[in-house]
XYZ file of C-alpha atoms in Angstrom:
378
model
C 43.700 -16.937 -30.267
C 42.469 -15.296 -28.044
C 43.839 -14.556 -24.439
C 41.078 -15.147 -21.024
C 42.532 -12.728 -18.725
C 41.494 -12.186 -15.250
C 41.679 -8.783 -13.888
C 40.702 -6.904 -10.229
C 38.433 -4.116 -11.016
C 37.325 -1.860 -8.160
C 37.909 -4.649 -5.368
C 36.548 -7.452 -7.082
C 37.261 -9.539 -10.230
C 36.742 -9.440 -14.003
C 37.135 -11.308 -17.115
C 38.273 -9.201 -20.179
C 39.282 -10.780 -23.989
C 39.340 -10.060 -27.107
C 37.433 -12.547 -29.877
C 37.639 -11.653 -33.381
C 37.547 -7.661 -32.860
C 34.663 -7.883 -30.271
C 35.979 -7.066 -26.399
C 34.173 -9.017 -24.047
C 33.877 -8.706 -20.304
C 32.002 -10.095 -17.692
C 31.905 -9.583 -14.178
C 32.098 -12.133 -11.518
C 30.642 -10.491 -8.591
C 33.556 -12.322 -7.054
C 36.067 -10.254 -4.276
C 39.681 -9.991 -5.160
C 41.280 -12.709 -3.129
C 43.719 -15.608 -3.709
C 40.847 -18.181 -3.324
C 39.245 -16.650 -5.591
C 42.131 -15.773 -7.938
C 41.482 -19.546 -8.931
C 38.143 -19.415 -9.099
C 38.268 -16.815 -11.895
C 41.186 -18.241 -13.490
C 39.612 -21.756 -14.027
C 36.540 -19.695 -15.235
C 38.883 -18.502 -17.611
C 40.724 -21.530 -18.565
C 37.035 -22.850 -19.372
C 36.135 -19.712 -21.847
C 39.673 -20.262 -23.722
C 38.720 -24.024 -23.817
C 35.871 -23.052 -25.672
C 37.553 -21.204 -28.313
C 39.941 -23.261 -29.146
C 37.662 -26.046 -29.769
C 35.348 -23.408 -32.005
C 32.574 -23.566 -29.135
C 32.354 -20.078 -27.905
C 28.940 -18.842 -26.740
C 28.851 -15.667 -28.331
C 25.695 -14.604 -25.473
C 28.255 -15.559 -22.621
C 25.071 -16.739 -20.793
C 27.551 -20.324 -20.399
C 29.666 -18.292 -18.565
C 28.481 -16.455 -16.442
C 27.988 -17.414 -12.640
C 24.209 -18.159 -11.999
C 24.378 -15.481 -8.784
C 25.712 -12.975 -11.457
C 22.173 -12.733 -12.436
C 20.308 -13.054 -9.798
C 22.117 -12.505 -6.892
C 23.753 -9.200 -8.056
C 20.813 -7.525 -8.810
C 21.095 -3.815 -7.573
C 18.530 -2.420 -4.670
C 16.382 -0.001 -7.103
C 16.078 -2.978 -9.602
C 14.714 -5.321 -6.450
C 12.398 -2.626 -5.421
C 11.579 -2.315 -8.554
C 10.934 -6.037 -9.164
C 8.844 -6.129 -5.473
C 6.389 -3.471 -6.950
C 5.599 -4.486 -10.101
C 4.809 -7.880 -8.128
C 2.765 -5.727 -5.332
C 0.901 -4.158 -7.937
C -1.207 -7.390 -8.816
C -2.378 -7.742 -5.426
C -3.305 -3.788 -3.544
C -4.850 -1.131 -5.201
C -3.074 1.524 -6.931
C -3.950 3.688 -4.434
C -1.388 1.778 -1.909
C 1.400 1.575 -4.649
C 1.602 5.563 -4.362
C 4.176 4.891 -0.817
C 5.801 1.952 -2.440
C 6.625 4.588 -5.475
C 7.904 6.990 -2.189
C 9.997 4.506 -0.968
C 11.518 3.903 -4.395
C 12.344 7.389 -5.148
C 14.418 7.670 -1.191
C 16.314 4.179 -2.549
C 17.079 5.579 -6.013
C 18.764 9.211 -4.103
C 20.016 6.887 -1.257
C 21.695 3.598 -3.196
C 21.753 4.678 -6.560
C 23.754 1.660 -8.308
C 24.732 -0.145 -5.330
C 23.770 -3.879 -5.255
C 20.942 -5.001 -2.503
C 23.434 -8.216 -1.491
C 26.397 -5.642 -0.601
C 23.701 -3.918 2.301
C 24.626 -4.925 5.773
C 23.262 -3.797 8.917
C 25.422 -0.704 9.250
C 24.376 0.806 5.750
C 20.530 -0.479 5.895
C 20.623 2.696 9.387
C 22.591 4.836 7.322
C 19.783 5.266 5.380
C 17.431 4.648 7.816
C 18.611 8.055 9.875
C 19.399 9.280 6.606
C 15.597 8.879 5.572
C 14.854 10.183 9.526
C 16.138 13.608 8.834
C 14.636 14.291 5.517
C 12.968 17.294 5.049
C 9.070 16.701 3.294
C 8.593 19.370 0.802
C 5.051 19.534 1.666
C 5.361 19.867 5.094
C 8.517 21.563 5.901
C 9.464 19.043 8.110
C 10.958 15.561 8.734
C 8.675 12.974 8.391
C 6.757 11.396 10.973
C 7.885 8.370 13.128
C 5.106 6.092 11.650
C 5.910 7.097 7.919
C 9.478 6.259 9.175
C 8.618 2.853 9.887
C 6.152 2.391 7.567
C 8.782 3.278 4.958
C 11.337 1.157 6.277
C 8.802 -1.844 6.643
C 8.301 -1.880 3.092
C 12.217 -1.950 1.984
C 12.555 -4.921 4.496
C 9.133 -6.635 3.489
C 10.958 -6.378 0.007
C 14.373 -8.296 1.690
C 11.542 -10.742 2.523
C 10.527 -11.193 -1.047
C 14.273 -11.456 -2.338
C 14.663 -14.044 -0.495
C 11.589 -16.028 -1.031
C 12.527 -15.962 -4.831
C 16.493 -16.419 -3.814
C 17.633 -13.251 -4.786
C 18.755 -12.548 -1.346
C 20.178 -14.333 1.826
C 19.509 -12.611 4.459
C 17.347 -9.732 5.922
C 19.193 -6.670 7.244
C 16.301 -4.192 7.317
C 14.317 -6.903 9.797
C 16.557 -5.002 12.767
C 16.141 -1.666 11.883
C 12.298 -2.321 11.416
C 11.958 -3.329 14.937
C 14.479 -0.341 16.433
C 11.961 2.481 14.688
C 9.506 3.196 17.653
C 6.203 4.009 15.763
C 4.215 7.752 16.523
C 1.234 8.269 18.175
C -1.539 7.913 15.612
C -4.499 10.500 16.513
C -7.427 8.600 15.747
C -9.951 9.423 13.386
C -11.934 12.242 13.795
C -15.597 11.329 13.029
C -18.436 14.408 11.412
C -20.495 15.492 14.677
C -24.387 14.946 13.958
C -25.093 18.552 13.186
C -21.896 18.072 10.957
C -23.614 15.002 9.106
C -27.097 16.653 8.658
C -25.203 20.245 7.402
C -23.464 18.072 4.840
C -25.941 15.993 3.138
C -28.454 19.175 3.532
C -25.412 21.489 1.464
C -25.308 18.816 -1.340
C -28.976 18.573 -2.006
C -29.145 22.276 -1.971
C -25.514 23.183 -3.722
C -26.443 24.533 -7.704
C -23.487 23.076 -8.952
C -22.715 19.467 -6.709
C -26.471 18.185 -5.881
C -25.844 15.219 -8.219
C -23.708 13.769 -5.446
C -26.142 14.215 -2.575
C -27.209 10.333 -2.970
C -23.786 9.136 -2.751
C -22.476 11.407 -0.272
C -24.909 10.305 1.903
C -25.021 6.394 1.037
C -21.365 6.841 2.197
C -22.153 8.430 5.376
C -24.907 6.102 6.017
C -23.423 2.225 5.334
C -19.646 3.632 6.171
C -18.613 2.040 2.661
C -15.153 2.807 1.433
C -15.637 5.506 -1.260
C -14.363 3.066 -4.024
C -16.787 0.130 -2.729
C -19.411 2.788 -3.598
C -18.149 3.789 -6.573
C -17.972 0.284 -7.931
C -21.817 -0.812 -6.879
C -23.665 -1.714 -10.086
C -27.734 -2.586 -9.762
C -27.048 -6.114 -9.958
C -25.478 -5.649 -6.443
C -28.704 -4.195 -4.810
C -31.627 -6.631 -3.969
C -34.679 -6.165 -5.670
C -36.761 -4.271 -3.106
C -33.201 -2.350 -2.508
C -33.381 -3.655 1.055
C -29.154 -4.482 1.054
C -26.371 -4.285 -1.027
C -23.379 -6.316 -2.194
C -20.318 -4.872 -1.192
C -17.496 -6.990 -2.754
C -15.250 -4.808 -5.629
C -13.794 -1.258 -5.457
C -12.635 0.546 -7.988
C -9.837 3.490 -7.450
C -7.663 5.141 -10.092
C -8.832 3.367 -13.252
C -8.843 -0.317 -11.716
C -11.457 -2.520 -10.446
C -10.596 -5.194 -7.766
C -11.833 -7.169 -4.910
C -12.441 -4.878 -1.866
C -9.407 -4.111 -0.018
C -9.639 -6.729 2.503
C -10.946 -9.180 0.181
C -14.237 -9.911 2.574
C -17.131 -9.147 0.436
C -20.316 -8.863 2.548
C -24.240 -8.252 2.118
C -25.189 -4.882 4.465
C -28.923 -4.002 5.260
C -29.734 -0.412 3.943
C -31.857 1.295 6.751
C -35.135 2.774 5.444
C -33.769 6.365 4.382
C -31.130 4.894 2.130
C -33.858 1.746 1.024
C -36.146 4.800 -0.170
C -33.166 6.404 -1.898
C -31.925 3.320 -4.076
C -35.694 2.825 -5.003
C -36.007 6.774 -5.928
C -32.845 6.491 -8.068
C -34.057 2.915 -9.502
C -37.381 4.356 -10.507
C -35.769 5.870 -13.614
C -34.847 2.839 -14.891
C -31.476 0.938 -14.529
C -29.827 -2.240 -16.129
C -28.090 -4.417 -13.511
C -24.868 -3.958 -15.254
C -25.379 0.159 -14.564
C -23.612 1.873 -12.162
C -25.553 3.029 -8.620
C -23.347 5.794 -8.407
C -22.207 7.281 -12.048
C -20.332 10.183 -12.963
C -22.102 13.007 -14.848
C -21.011 12.254 -18.148
C -21.394 8.234 -17.411
C -18.488 5.668 -16.015
C -17.169 5.702 -12.668
C -16.815 8.633 -10.356
C -13.237 10.018 -9.958
C -12.274 10.010 -6.358
C -9.558 12.799 -6.735
C -11.638 14.762 -8.718
C -14.942 14.411 -6.502
C -12.564 15.183 -3.573
C -10.914 18.359 -4.725
C -13.834 20.117 -6.014
C -17.224 18.916 -4.739
C -15.906 17.794 -1.364
C -13.972 20.414 -0.541
C -16.135 23.007 -1.567
C -18.830 22.198 0.128
C -17.304 21.498 3.168
C -15.840 25.351 2.530
C -18.924 27.094 2.389
C -20.342 24.756 5.537
C -17.535 25.997 7.366
C -16.974 22.452 7.886
C -12.759 21.734 9.117
C -11.816 19.618 6.152
C -11.439 15.778 6.693
C -10.825 13.434 3.731
C -14.342 11.695 2.095
C -13.248 8.342 3.437
C -14.388 9.999 7.234
C -17.318 9.417 6.252
C -16.872 5.728 7.141
C -14.636 6.329 10.117
C -17.566 8.440 11.351
C -20.234 5.340 10.424
C -18.016 2.849 12.912
C -17.337 5.274 15.909
C -21.325 5.999 16.043
C -21.784 2.477 16.028
C -19.304 1.287 18.449
C -20.332 4.536 20.630
C -24.206 3.484 20.908
C -22.804 0.253 22.610
C -22.892 -2.360 19.001
C -20.490 -5.730 19.598
C -16.796 -4.524 17.993
C -17.472 -7.917 16.534
C -20.786 -6.898 14.497
C -19.409 -3.707 12.993
C -16.253 -5.318 11.880
C -18.513 -7.723 9.768
C -20.872 -5.023 8.212
C -17.983 -2.670 7.724
C -15.684 -5.405 5.904
C -12.594 -5.174 8.456
C -10.975 -6.949 10.772
C -11.720 -6.855 15.155
C -7.986 -6.122 15.447
C -8.614 -3.137 13.314
C -11.492 -1.961 15.505
C -9.626 -1.829 18.646
C -6.250 -0.472 17.387
C -8.235 2.784 15.828
C -11.433 3.029 17.323
C -11.095 1.443 21.334
C -11.422 5.386 22.403
C -15.268 5.466 20.859
C -16.394 1.573 21.825
C -18.995 1.633 24.698
C -18.040 -0.167 27.719
C -20.868 -1.760 29.607
C -18.288 -2.986 32.188
C -18.553 -1.358 35.621
C -15.322 -1.425 38.403
C -16.256 -1.893 41.443
C -15.979 0.602 44.023
C -13.073 0.258 45.964
C -14.754 1.356 49.250
C -17.520 -0.957 49.012
C -14.778 -4.082 48.801
C -12.758 -3.227 51.694
C -15.346 -2.130 53.911
C -16.118 -4.587 56.143
C -19.441 -5.440 58.592
C -18.452 -4.744 62.314
């Protein structure tokens, strides 16, 4: 009859035995100690008894402790599980930073189990990551990016705790200790640049097709993916307003970024633009700004060719197409509009407006003249 043996392997206990020519091994996830050896021997006796009674579970599921299959998950496997869960909630664009973080975790932790990551090990990863030289810049990552990466790992551990895969999160303290760098405010296009960009696209022999799309983004401040997803059924019959509630990015159509849909009024020029496009005859399901060959515009292709080349011809310093959004928000605030109104019309939060566009907010508050305050009549 087979005899299950308790063995020590790399500081942990495991069970090994052979039955009918087949070797079996179960890692218990227990450190080698007198107390844990008693626990391991009890498990070995259970298996021996099942073999003797003809009740042996050849799948071994019966003998694996609950924590082995769940709590022994590796760092890399855990983060991949986290990415899979997040992929159902956020845009593919946002997942790029998750996959970048996964690459660093693979390099540093390799086969390490997540439950063995303590505060010291987490801090070593932070230090290692802060010293990595990025191939695209030849410099270490910024403090802002470092904090973002550590924040994602901490969020992963919170996810694991909710899923009962782990019990503690050592990354919370590490995250709080990373001081974020100062992010420069978005640089909007000037009025002259806006006019030049619109005219540049309209006159370009290769890229005039995109001129309406560009003018619409500059005039509404909507995200590129929102303009790409816009269909005629989302446009009022008289083109006086449009409903924004969906966004398309890299093959997926989802609710707009903050999941806050909204109807925005069109200016006179944008209304005329839409009426002109609609006059050609459209179906409610047709895209308002499709690509030439039909279907959704590919934002990456637009950015790399039409957008980059037109800006270069105009000698305008490059900014991403997303800068059309920050441009409208900045000018709107500079004109004295209530930040709450701007947030509502651009479907974002007031907190975000103050966090990223505080410098553009036109204050109506005038500080009192201290001299006048302290001057007393004789």
